[in-house]
Amino acid sequence: MDTAKTHNTFDTGICYLVATPIGNLEDITYRAVRILREADLICAEDTRTSRRLLEHYDIHTPITSYHEHNKRSKLPGLLEKLRSGQKLAVISDAGSPGISDPGEELVAACMQEGIPVRVIPGPAAIICAATGSGLSCRRLAFEAFLPVKKKKRLQVLEELKHETRTIVIYEAPHHLRSTLNELYETLGNRRAALCRELTKLHEETLEMSLSDAIDHYSDREPKGEYVIVIDGKTFSQIEEEKSGAYDHLTIEEHVRGYMDQGMDPKSAIKQTALDRNIPKRQVYDAVNGIKRGGAYGSD
């Protein structure tokens, strides 16, 4: 039972992170509705959007804006209210606060000051998309929205190229086509699921390869907010790529390359064997003109 239901046993107030529906207004918990009614103040990402939800559930708690552009200026005042014993409920436009939405800075500040933070769980687009995608959900790499700045965006895409977990990305409809092309160029033709308008009237999940997704939207206008779920690279694929990455070199050239970088012969042979996923003795034997116990050394 929440301590806030009847009285506050803490010396300060409590900061609640309340998950709200991502589309269908029925997707809210009894507990979330109660907390929103009992709070002294609701901090909303967009007060106009949130008021529709609050009116639907007959919630009349005072509301203030708390979003990306004012979160730093609002933080001192919100902390002061919490210090004085007030209960604050933080909500975003949709889903769980702190996931690609304001909230994490306030949580960090509360933790630093010893102010209790309570999460009221509920909808999150990442969970809805991943579990309904048909792809593996055992290990997820959540990237949210890719960075806007080109340099950082390329860095993130390059990291995802070698990701073995299932990748989850958010995207707006007007950027979907360009993002699909970037993903295809960087990751190759991976299996994917495109989930749009989750929990809403026109909800749709399309399971297809990235190349098929590009073709699909070549003559269709993307509509609604998207979550893109993409297969990670398998460990066997990584091993195959690793073993084939040095095919353009002979084993002797491979070893010599490490030695030219200052590595001693024994270490060069060991690293070459690891790179090519072959026994160290095979590397040693393959080094042209080098006998066992010679310049390259052996165990």
PDB file of C-alpha atoms in Angstrom:
ATOM      1  CA  MET A   1       0.000   0.000   0.000  1.00  0.00           C
ATOM      2  CA  ASP A   2       1.288   3.506  -0.779  1.00  0.00           C
ATOM      3  CA  THR A   3       2.254   5.473   2.310  1.00  0.00           C
ATOM      4  CA  ALA A   4       0.800   8.514   0.539  1.00  0.00           C
ATOM      5  CA  LYS A   5      -2.678   7.016   0.477  1.00  0.00           C
ATOM      6  CA  THR A   6      -3.446   8.024   4.052  1.00  0.00           C
ATOM      7  CA  HIS A   7      -0.478  10.033   5.264  1.00  0.00           C
ATOM      8  CA  ASN A   8       3.111  10.846   4.432  1.00  0.00           C
ATOM      9  CA  THR A   9       5.576   9.155   6.776  1.00  0.00           C
ATOM     10  CA  PHE A  10       8.554  10.946   5.202  1.00  0.00           C
ATOM     11  CA  ASP A  11      10.034  14.267   6.309  1.00  0.00           C
ATOM     12  CA  THR A  12       9.645  15.525   2.738  1.00  0.00           C
ATOM     13  CA  GLY A  13       7.088  15.139   0.016  1.00  0.00           C
ATOM     14  CA  ILE A  14       7.149  12.377  -2.589  1.00  0.00           C
ATOM     15  CA  CYS A  15       7.844  12.596  -6.308  1.00  0.00           C
ATOM     16  CA  TYR A  16       5.649  10.197  -8.310  1.00  0.00           C
ATOM     17  CA  LEU A  17       6.457   9.243 -11.888  1.00  0.00           C
ATOM     18  CA  VAL A  18       3.066   8.294 -13.295  1.00  0.00           C
ATOM     19  CA  ALA A  19       2.753   6.388 -16.571  1.00  0.00           C
ATOM     20  CA  THR A  20      -0.163   7.510 -18.728  1.00  0.00           C
ATOM     21  CA  PRO A  21      -1.805   5.975 -21.840  1.00  0.00           C
ATOM     22  CA  ILE A  22       0.127   6.065 -25.113  1.00  0.00           C
ATOM     23  CA  GLY A  23      -3.124   6.139 -27.074  1.00  0.00           C
ATOM     24  CA  ASN A  24      -6.147   4.379 -25.648  1.00  0.00           C
ATOM     25  CA  LEU A  25      -7.353   6.287 -22.588  1.00  0.00           C
ATOM     26  CA  GLU A  26      -8.459   3.039 -20.937  1.00  0.00           C
ATOM     27  CA  ASP A  27      -4.811   2.009 -20.526  1.00  0.00           C
ATOM     28  CA  ILE A  28      -4.285   3.592 -17.112  1.00  0.00           C
ATOM     29  CA  THR A  29      -4.169   1.886 -13.744  1.00  0.00           C
ATOM     30  CA  TYR A  30      -6.480   2.505 -10.784  1.00  0.00           C
ATOM     31  CA  ARG A  31      -3.394   3.402  -8.792  1.00  0.00           C
ATOM     32  CA  ALA A  32      -2.298   6.019 -11.349  1.00  0.00           C
ATOM     33  CA  VAL A  33      -5.711   7.700 -11.259  1.00  0.00           C
ATOM     34  CA  ARG A  34      -5.665   7.747  -7.455  1.00  0.00           C
ATOM     35  CA  ILE A  35      -2.165   9.229  -7.261  1.00  0.00           C
ATOM     36  CA  LEU A  36      -3.062  11.931  -9.784  1.00  0.00           C
ATOM     37  CA  ARG A  37      -6.094  12.859  -7.643  1.00  0.00           C
ATOM     38  CA  GLU A  38      -4.172  12.871  -4.364  1.00  0.00           C
ATOM     39  CA  ALA A  39      -1.132  14.804  -5.588  1.00  0.00           C
ATOM     40  CA  ASP A  40      -0.706  18.453  -4.637  1.00  0.00           C
ATOM     41  CA  LEU A  41       0.552  19.282  -8.116  1.00  0.00           C
ATOM     42  CA  ILE A  42       0.796  17.531 -11.488  1.00  0.00           C
ATOM     43  CA  CYS A  43       3.842  18.346 -13.630  1.00  0.00           C
ATOM     44  CA  ALA A  44       2.879  17.725 -17.252  1.00  0.00           C
ATOM     45  CA  GLU A  45       4.947  17.798 -20.430  1.00  0.00           C
ATOM     46  CA  ASP A  46       2.056  19.419 -22.304  1.00  0.00           C
ATOM     47  CA  THR A  47      -0.753  20.751 -20.123  1.00  0.00           C
ATOM     48  CA  ARG A  48      -3.215  20.875 -23.044  1.00  0.00           C
ATOM     49  CA  THR A  49      -2.699  17.213 -23.884  1.00  0.00           C
ATOM     50  CA  SER A  50      -2.757  16.127 -20.248  1.00  0.00           C
ATOM     51  CA  ARG A  51      -5.925  18.067 -19.429  1.00  0.00           C
ATOM     52  CA  ARG A  52      -7.884  15.855 -21.810  1.00  0.00           C
ATOM     53  CA  LEU A  53      -6.799  12.807 -19.817  1.00  0.00           C
ATOM     54  CA  LEU A  54      -7.458  14.497 -16.460  1.00  0.00           C
ATOM     55  CA  GLU A  55     -10.920  15.653 -17.548  1.00  0.00           C
ATOM     56  CA  HIS A  56     -11.737  12.150 -18.782  1.00  0.00           C
ATOM     57  CA  TYR A  57     -11.068  10.759 -15.278  1.00  0.00           C
ATOM     58  CA  ASP A  58     -12.545  13.747 -13.423  1.00  0.00           C
ATOM     59  CA  ILE A  59      -9.188  14.750 -11.913  1.00  0.00           C
ATOM     60  CA  HIS A  60      -9.005  18.376 -10.727  1.00  0.00           C
ATOM     61  CA  THR A  61      -5.476  18.528  -9.283  1.00  0.00           C
ATOM     62  CA  PRO A  62      -3.563  21.753 -10.125  1.00  0.00           C
ATOM     63  CA  ILE A  63      -1.277  21.309 -13.131  1.00  0.00           C
ATOM     64  CA  THR A  64       1.918  23.015 -14.294  1.00  0.00           C
ATOM     65  CA  SER A  65       4.090  22.598 -17.367  1.00  0.00           C
ATOM     66  CA  TYR A  66       7.346  20.665 -17.072  1.00  0.00           C
ATOM     67  CA  HIS A  67       9.029  19.943 -20.385  1.00  0.00           C
ATOM     68  CA  GLU A  68      12.359  19.809 -22.203  1.00  0.00           C
ATOM     69  CA  HIS A  69      12.660  23.588 -22.561  1.00  0.00           C
ATOM     70  CA  ASN A  70      11.812  24.610 -18.990  1.00  0.00           C
ATOM     71  CA  LYS A  71      12.921  21.606 -16.923  1.00  0.00           C
ATOM     72  CA  ARG A  72      16.064  23.344 -15.635  1.00  0.00           C
ATOM     73  CA  SER A  73      14.333  26.596 -14.695  1.00  0.00           C
ATOM     74  CA  LYS A  74      11.434  24.731 -13.057  1.00  0.00           C
ATOM     75  CA  LEU A  75      13.631  22.316 -11.095  1.00  0.00           C
ATOM     76  CA  PRO A  76      14.473  24.569  -8.054  1.00  0.00           C
ATOM     77  CA  GLY A  77      10.808  25.446  -7.481  1.00  0.00           C
ATOM     78  CA  LEU A  78       9.667  21.838  -7.740  1.00  0.00           C
ATOM     79  CA  LEU A  79      12.342  20.708  -5.304  1.00  0.00           C
ATOM     80  CA  GLU A  80      11.251  23.396  -2.858  1.00  0.00           C
ATOM     81  CA  LYS A  81       7.669  22.117  -2.986  1.00  0.00           C
ATOM     82  CA  LEU A  82       8.908  18.583  -2.317  1.00  0.00           C
ATOM     83  CA  ARG A  83      11.058  19.760   0.595  1.00  0.00           C
ATOM     84  CA  SER A  84       7.977  21.422   2.107  1.00  0.00           C
ATOM     85  CA  GLY A  85       6.103  18.101   2.074  1.00  0.00           C
ATOM     86  CA  GLN A  86       4.065  18.326  -1.110  1.00  0.00           C
ATOM     87  CA  LYS A  87       3.378  15.344  -3.345  1.00  0.00           C
ATOM     88  CA  LEU A  88       4.200  15.895  -7.022  1.00  0.00           C
ATOM     89  CA  ALA A  89       3.036  13.679  -9.879  1.00  0.00           C
ATOM     90  CA  VAL A  90       5.122  13.870 -13.056  1.00  0.00           C
ATOM     91  CA  ILE A  91       3.479  12.809 -16.321  1.00  0.00           C
ATOM     92  CA  SER A  92       4.501  13.015 -19.972  1.00  0.00           C
ATOM     93  CA  ASP A  93       2.331  13.369 -23.069  1.00  0.00           C
ATOM     94  CA  ALA A  94       2.166   9.581 -23.242  1.00  0.00           C
ATOM     95  CA  GLY A  95       3.873   6.621 -21.619  1.00  0.00           C
ATOM     96  CA  SER A  96       6.379   6.530 -18.786  1.00  0.00           C
ATOM     97  CA  PRO A  97       8.104   9.768 -17.720  1.00  0.00           C
ATOM     98  CA  GLY A  98      11.883   9.647 -18.058  1.00  0.00           C
ATOM     99  CA  ILE A  99      11.851   7.441 -21.170  1.00  0.00           C
ATOM    100  CA  SER A 100      12.589   9.943 -23.954  1.00  0.00           C
ATOM    101  CA  ASP A 101      10.600  12.443 -21.872  1.00  0.00           C
ATOM    102  CA  PRO A 102      11.372  14.852 -18.997  1.00  0.00           C
ATOM    103  CA  GLY A 103      11.782  13.303 -15.583  1.00  0.00           C
ATOM    104  CA  GLU A 104      15.278  11.928 -15.174  1.00  0.00           C
ATOM    105  CA  GLU A 105      16.793  15.258 -14.037  1.00  0.00           C
ATOM    106  CA  LEU A 106      14.143  15.667 -11.346  1.00  0.00           C
ATOM    107  CA  VAL A 107      14.638  12.069 -10.221  1.00  0.00           C
ATOM    108  CA  ALA A 108      18.407  12.561  -9.983  1.00  0.00           C
ATOM    109  CA  ALA A 109      17.945  15.728  -7.934  1.00  0.00           C
ATOM    110  CA  CYS A 110      15.467  14.000  -5.603  1.00  0.00           C
ATOM    111  CA  MET A 111      17.849  11.079  -5.071  1.00  0.00           C
ATOM    112  CA  GLN A 112      20.651  13.481  -4.242  1.00  0.00           C
ATOM    113  CA  GLU A 113      18.526  15.225  -1.611  1.00  0.00           C
ATOM    114  CA  GLY A 114      16.982  12.062  -0.187  1.00  0.00           C
ATOM    115  CA  ILE A 115      13.500  12.871  -1.459  1.00  0.00           C
ATOM    116  CA  PRO A 116      11.511   9.658  -2.109  1.00  0.00           C
ATOM    117  CA  VAL A 117      10.688   8.796  -5.711  1.00  0.00           C
ATOM    118  CA  ARG A 118       7.944   6.325  -6.519  1.00  0.00           C
ATOM    119  CA  VAL A 119       7.245   4.926 -10.000  1.00  0.00           C
ATOM    120  CA  ILE A 120       3.616   4.224 -10.884  1.00  0.00           C
ATOM    121  CA  PRO A 121       4.046   1.724 -13.733  1.00  0.00           C
ATOM    122  CA  GLY A 122       2.002   1.585 -16.886  1.00  0.00           C
ATOM    123  CA  PRO A 123       2.227   1.864 -20.680  1.00  0.00           C
ATOM    124  CA  ALA A 124       5.536   2.302 -22.524  1.00  0.00           C
ATOM    125  CA  ALA A 125       5.786   2.206 -26.319  1.00  0.00           C
ATOM    126  CA  ILE A 126       9.060   0.277 -26.205  1.00  0.00           C
ATOM    127  CA  ILE A 127       7.409  -2.624 -24.345  1.00  0.00           C
ATOM    128  CA  CYS A 128       4.277  -2.648 -26.496  1.00  0.00           C
ATOM    129  CA  ALA A 129       6.314  -2.668 -29.717  1.00  0.00           C
ATOM    130  CA  ALA A 130       8.956  -5.171 -28.643  1.00  0.00           C
ATOM    131  CA  THR A 131       6.542  -7.734 -27.244  1.00  0.00           C
ATOM    132  CA  GLY A 132       4.243  -7.496 -30.256  1.00  0.00           C
ATOM    133  CA  SER A 133       6.959  -7.447 -32.900  1.00  0.00           C
ATOM    134  CA  GLY A 134       7.590 -11.159 -33.254  1.00  0.00           C
ATOM    135  CA  LEU A 135      11.295 -10.551 -32.682  1.00  0.00           C
ATOM    136  CA  SER A 136      13.272 -11.684 -29.654  1.00  0.00           C
ATOM    137  CA  CYS A 137      12.579  -9.675 -26.486  1.00  0.00           C
ATOM    138  CA  ARG A 138      15.107 -11.408 -24.243  1.00  0.00           C
ATOM    139  CA  ARG A 139      17.748  -8.716 -24.779  1.00  0.00           C
ATOM    140  CA  LEU A 140      16.852  -5.204 -25.949  1.00  0.00           C
ATOM    141  CA  ALA A 141      18.935  -2.187 -26.996  1.00  0.00           C
ATOM    142  CA  PHE A 142      16.690   0.864 -26.657  1.00  0.00           C
ATOM    143  CA  GLU A 143      17.961   3.836 -28.645  1.00  0.00           C
ATOM    144  CA  ALA A 144      14.789   6.006 -28.512  1.00  0.00           C
ATOM    145  CA  PHE A 145      15.084   8.761 -31.147  1.00  0.00           C
ATOM    146  CA  LEU A 146      18.361   8.805 -33.072  1.00  0.00           C
ATOM    147  CA  PRO A 147      20.430  11.978 -32.557  1.00  0.00           C
ATOM    148  CA  VAL A 148      19.629  14.883 -34.859  1.00  0.00           C
ATOM    149  CA  LYS A 149      23.228  16.066 -35.294  1.00  0.00           C
ATOM    150  CA  LYS A 150      24.868  14.194 -38.160  1.00  0.00           C
ATOM    151  CA  LYS A 151      28.166  13.342 -36.443  1.00  0.00           C
ATOM    152  CA  LYS A 152      26.541  11.908 -33.324  1.00  0.00           C
ATOM    153  CA  ARG A 153      23.917  10.134 -35.421  1.00  0.00           C
ATOM    154  CA  LEU A 154      26.608   8.381 -37.482  1.00  0.00           C
ATOM    155  CA  GLN A 155      28.425   7.363 -34.298  1.00  0.00           C
ATOM    156  CA  VAL A 156      25.273   5.795 -32.847  1.00  0.00           C
ATOM    157  CA  LEU A 157      24.438   4.007 -36.111  1.00  0.00           C
ATOM    158  CA  GLU A 158      27.971   2.624 -36.278  1.00  0.00           C
ATOM    159  CA  GLU A 159      27.593   1.258 -32.734  1.00  0.00           C
ATOM    160  CA  LEU A 160      24.278  -0.348 -33.645  1.00  0.00           C
ATOM    161  CA  LYS A 161      25.944  -2.049 -36.601  1.00  0.00           C
ATOM    162  CA  HIS A 162      27.545  -4.534 -34.203  1.00  0.00           C
ATOM    163  CA  GLU A 163      24.676  -4.729 -31.690  1.00  0.00           C
ATOM    164  CA  THR A 164      23.606  -8.287 -30.859  1.00  0.00           C
ATOM    165  CA  ARG A 165      20.497  -7.289 -28.919  1.00  0.00           C
ATOM    166  CA  THR A 166      17.150  -6.521 -30.553  1.00  0.00           C
ATOM    167  CA  ILE A 167      17.199  -2.794 -31.373  1.00  0.00           C
ATOM    168  CA  VAL A 168      14.263  -0.486 -30.629  1.00  0.00           C
ATOM    169  CA  ILE A 169      14.075   2.991 -32.169  1.00  0.00           C
ATOM    170  CA  TYR A 170      11.394   5.692 -32.064  1.00  0.00           C
ATOM    171  CA  GLU A 171      10.700   7.751 -35.168  1.00  0.00           C
ATOM    172  CA  ALA A 172       8.318  10.451 -36.369  1.00  0.00           C
ATOM    173  CA  PRO A 173       6.438   9.876 -39.641  1.00  0.00           C
ATOM    174  CA  HIS A 174       8.159  12.692 -41.563  1.00  0.00           C
ATOM    175  CA  HIS A 175      11.602  11.192 -40.843  1.00  0.00           C
ATOM    176  CA  LEU A 176      10.699   7.525 -41.329  1.00  0.00           C
ATOM    177  CA  ARG A 177      11.834   7.108 -44.937  1.00  0.00           C
ATOM    178  CA  SER A 178      15.260   8.674 -44.438  1.00  0.00           C
ATOM    179  CA  THR A 179      15.796   6.729 -41.206  1.00  0.00           C
ATOM    180  CA  LEU A 180      14.909   3.414 -42.873  1.00  0.00           C
ATOM    181  CA  ASN A 181      17.447   4.141 -45.606  1.00  0.00           C
ATOM    182  CA  GLU A 182      20.140   4.993 -43.036  1.00  0.00           C
ATOM    183  CA  LEU A 183      19.419   1.814 -41.089  1.00  0.00           C
ATOM    184  CA  TYR A 184      19.591  -0.303 -44.247  1.00  0.00           C
ATOM    185  CA  GLU A 185      22.869   1.298 -45.368  1.00  0.00           C
ATOM    186  CA  THR A 186      24.470   0.819 -41.941  1.00  0.00           C
ATOM    187  CA  LEU A 187      22.995  -2.423 -40.612  1.00  0.00           C
ATOM    188  CA  GLY A 188      22.313  -4.268 -43.836  1.00  0.00           C
ATOM    189  CA  ASN A 189      19.039  -5.966 -44.684  1.00  0.00           C
ATOM    190  CA  ARG A 190      17.875  -6.958 -41.191  1.00  0.00           C
ATOM    191  CA  ARG A 191      14.512  -8.396 -40.215  1.00  0.00           C
ATOM    192  CA  ALA A 192      12.380  -5.699 -38.607  1.00  0.00           C
ATOM    193  CA  ALA A 193       8.929  -4.760 -37.366  1.00  0.00           C
ATOM    194  CA  LEU A 194       7.409  -1.317 -37.893  1.00  0.00           C
ATOM    195  CA  CYS A 195       4.831  -0.568 -35.205  1.00  0.00           C
ATOM    196  CA  ARG A 196       2.691   2.536 -35.557  1.00  0.00           C
ATOM    197  CA  GLU A 197      -0.180   4.166 -33.679  1.00  0.00           C
ATOM    198  CA  LEU A 198       0.179   1.709 -30.815  1.00  0.00           C
ATOM    199  CA  THR A 199      -3.049   1.134 -28.826  1.00  0.00           C
ATOM    200  CA  LYS A 200      -4.911   3.585 -31.112  1.00  0.00           C
ATOM    201  CA  LEU A 201      -7.678   3.003 -33.645  1.00  0.00           C
ATOM    202  CA  HIS A 202      -5.321   2.503 -36.611  1.00  0.00           C
ATOM    203  CA  GLU A 203      -2.689   0.445 -34.775  1.00  0.00           C
ATOM    204  CA  GLU A 204      -0.556  -1.583 -37.164  1.00  0.00           C
ATOM    205  CA  THR A 205       2.549  -3.784 -36.981  1.00  0.00           C
ATOM    206  CA  LEU A 206       4.347  -4.667 -40.207  1.00  0.00           C
ATOM    207  CA  GLU A 207       6.966  -7.407 -39.960  1.00  0.00           C
ATOM    208  CA  MET A 208       9.345  -7.220 -42.925  1.00  0.00           C
ATOM    209  CA  SER A 209      12.977  -6.703 -43.875  1.00  0.00           C
ATOM    210  CA  LEU A 210      14.407  -3.183 -43.937  1.00  0.00           C
ATOM    211  CA  SER A 211      14.602  -3.280 -47.742  1.00  0.00           C
ATOM    212  CA  ASP A 212      10.940  -4.315 -47.951  1.00  0.00           C
ATOM    213  CA  ALA A 213      10.037  -1.517 -45.540  1.00  0.00           C
ATOM    214  CA  ILE A 214      11.801   0.996 -47.795  1.00  0.00           C
ATOM    215  CA  ASP A 215       9.848  -0.333 -50.791  1.00  0.00           C
ATOM    216  CA  HIS A 216       6.593  -0.346 -48.814  1.00  0.00           C
ATOM    217  CA  TYR A 217       6.856   3.358 -47.981  1.00  0.00           C
ATOM    218  CA  SER A 218       8.200   4.434 -51.359  1.00  0.00           C
ATOM    219  CA  ASP A 219       4.629   5.070 -52.519  1.00  0.00           C
ATOM    220  CA  ARG A 220       2.844   5.278 -49.164  1.00  0.00           C
ATOM    221  CA  GLU A 221       2.845   8.263 -46.853  1.00  0.00           C
ATOM    222  CA  PRO A 222       3.975   7.296 -43.319  1.00  0.00           C
ATOM    223  CA  LYS A 223       1.297   8.190 -40.791  1.00  0.00           C
ATOM    224  CA  GLY A 224       1.422   8.189 -36.998  1.00  0.00           C
ATOM    225  CA  GLU A 225       4.256   7.735 -34.546  1.00  0.00           C
ATOM    226  CA  TYR A 226       6.511   4.740 -35.234  1.00  0.00           C
ATOM    227  CA  VAL A 227       8.522   2.286 -33.181  1.00  0.00           C
ATOM    228  CA  ILE A 228      11.040   0.353 -35.279  1.00  0.00           C
ATOM    229  CA  VAL A 229      12.163  -3.004 -33.871  1.00  0.00           C
ATOM    230  CA  ILE A 230      15.196  -4.548 -35.592  1.00  0.00           C
ATOM    231  CA  ASP A 231      16.969  -7.888 -35.257  1.00  0.00           C
ATOM    232  CA  GLY A 232      20.386  -7.690 -33.672  1.00  0.00           C
ATOM    233  CA  LYS A 233      23.391  -9.338 -35.239  1.00  0.00           C
ATOM    234  CA  THR A 234      23.863 -12.971 -34.200  1.00  0.00           C
ATOM    235  CA  PHE A 235      27.011 -14.098 -32.429  1.00  0.00           C
ATOM    236  CA  SER A 236      27.678 -16.528 -35.282  1.00  0.00           C
ATOM    237  CA  GLN A 237      27.563 -13.644 -37.763  1.00  0.00           C
ATOM    238  CA  ILE A 238      30.086 -11.740 -35.679  1.00  0.00           C
ATOM    239  CA  GLU A 239      32.397 -14.741 -35.565  1.00  0.00           C
ATOM    240  CA  GLU A 240      32.093 -15.242 -39.330  1.00  0.00           C
ATOM    241  CA  GLU A 241      32.873 -11.591 -39.992  1.00  0.00           C
ATOM    242  CA  LYS A 242      35.730 -11.659 -37.538  1.00  0.00           C
ATOM    243  CA  SER A 243      37.283 -14.746 -39.124  1.00  0.00           C
ATOM    244  CA  GLY A 244      36.867 -13.322 -42.624  1.00  0.00           C
ATOM    245  CA  ALA A 245      38.021  -9.805 -41.862  1.00  0.00           C
ATOM    246  CA  TYR A 246      41.652 -10.649 -42.597  1.00  0.00           C
ATOM    247  CA  ASP A 247      41.163 -12.810 -45.681  1.00  0.00           C
ATOM    248  CA  HIS A 248      42.992 -10.222 -47.783  1.00  0.00           C
ATOM    249  CA  LEU A 249      46.132 -10.856 -45.722  1.00  0.00           C
ATOM    250  CA  THR A 250      48.289 -13.943 -45.569  1.00  0.00           C
ATOM    251  CA  ILE A 251      48.910 -15.217 -42.069  1.00  0.00           C
ATOM    252  CA  GLU A 252      52.522 -14.043 -42.296  1.00  0.00           C
ATOM    253  CA  GLU A 253      51.369 -10.542 -43.334  1.00  0.00           C
ATOM    254  CA  HIS A 254      48.919 -10.538 -40.472  1.00  0.00           C
ATOM    255  CA  VAL A 255      51.626 -11.412 -37.927  1.00  0.00           C
ATOM    256  CA  ARG A 256      54.107  -8.977 -39.478  1.00  0.00           C
ATOM    257  CA  GLY A 257      51.539  -6.189 -39.267  1.00  0.00           C
ATOM    258  CA  TYR A 258      51.336  -6.567 -35.490  1.00  0.00           C
ATOM    259  CA  MET A 259      55.118  -6.739 -35.200  1.00  0.00           C
ATOM    260  CA  ASP A 260      55.432  -3.524 -37.235  1.00  0.00           C
ATOM    261  CA  GLN A 261      53.211  -1.906 -34.618  1.00  0.00           C
ATOM    262  CA  GLY A 262      55.734  -2.874 -31.930  1.00  0.00           C
ATOM    263  CA  MET A 263      54.222  -6.151 -30.745  1.00  0.00           C
ATOM    264  CA  ASP A 264      56.672  -8.941 -29.880  1.00  0.00           C
ATOM    265  CA  PRO A 265      56.545 -12.056 -32.118  1.00  0.00           C
ATOM    266  CA  LYS A 266      54.930 -14.326 -29.552  1.00  0.00           C
ATOM    267  CA  SER A 267      52.142 -11.826 -28.839  1.00  0.00           C
ATOM    268  CA  ALA A 268      51.691 -11.164 -32.573  1.00  0.00           C
ATOM    269  CA  ILE A 269      51.140 -14.871 -33.232  1.00  0.00           C
ATOM    270  CA  LYS A 270      48.693 -15.145 -30.332  1.00  0.00           C
ATOM    271  CA  GLN A 271      46.668 -12.121 -31.463  1.00  0.00           C
ATOM    272  CA  THR A 272      46.604 -13.309 -35.071  1.00  0.00           C
ATOM    273  CA  ALA A 273      45.226 -16.667 -33.944  1.00  0.00           C
ATOM    274  CA  LEU A 274      42.508 -14.886 -31.958  1.00  0.00           C
ATOM    275  CA  ASP A 275      41.653 -12.613 -34.888  1.00  0.00           C
ATOM    276  CA  ARG A 276      41.314 -15.518 -37.305  1.00  0.00           C
ATOM    277  CA  ASN A 277      39.768 -17.914 -34.786  1.00  0.00           C
ATOM    278  CA  ILE A 278      42.354 -20.594 -35.513  1.00  0.00           C
ATOM    279  CA  PRO A 279      44.863 -22.481 -33.289  1.00  0.00           C
ATOM    280  CA  LYS A 280      48.023 -20.590 -32.384  1.00  0.00           C
ATOM    281  CA  ARG A 281      50.144 -23.502 -33.640  1.00  0.00           C
ATOM    282  CA  GLN A 282      48.534 -23.143 -37.065  1.00  0.00           C
ATOM    283  CA  VAL A 283      49.615 -19.525 -37.216  1.00  0.00           C
ATOM    284  CA  TYR A 284      53.120 -20.404 -36.112  1.00  0.00           C
ATOM    285  CA  ASP A 285      53.420 -23.194 -38.680  1.00  0.00           C
ATOM    286  CA  ALA A 286      52.015 -21.006 -41.455  1.00  0.00           C
ATOM    287  CA  VAL A 287      54.562 -18.225 -41.022  1.00  0.00           C
ATOM    288  CA  ASN A 288      56.675 -18.598 -44.141  1.00  0.00           C
ATOM    289  CA  GLY A 289      60.294 -19.547 -43.589  1.00  0.00           C
ATOM    290  CA  ILE A 290      60.049 -19.609 -39.808  1.00  0.00           C
ATOM    291  CA  LYS A 291      60.937 -22.802 -38.003  1.00  0.00           C
ATOM    292  CA  ARG A 292      59.741 -23.817 -34.569  1.00  0.00           C
ATOM    293  CA  GLY A 293      61.889 -22.223 -31.931  1.00  0.00           C
ATOM    294  CA  GLY A 294      63.043 -19.555 -34.383  1.00  0.00           C
ATOM    295  CA  ALA A 295      62.585 -15.792 -34.399  1.00  0.00           C
ATOM    296  CA  TYR A 296      58.839 -15.881 -33.795  1.00  0.00           C
ATOM    297  CA  GLY A 297      59.151 -17.979 -30.642  1.00  0.00           C
ATOM    298  CA  SER A 298      56.857 -20.718 -29.375  1.00  0.00           C
ATOM    299  CA  ASP A 299      55.505 -22.141 -26.169  1.00  0.00           C
TER     300      ASP A 299
END
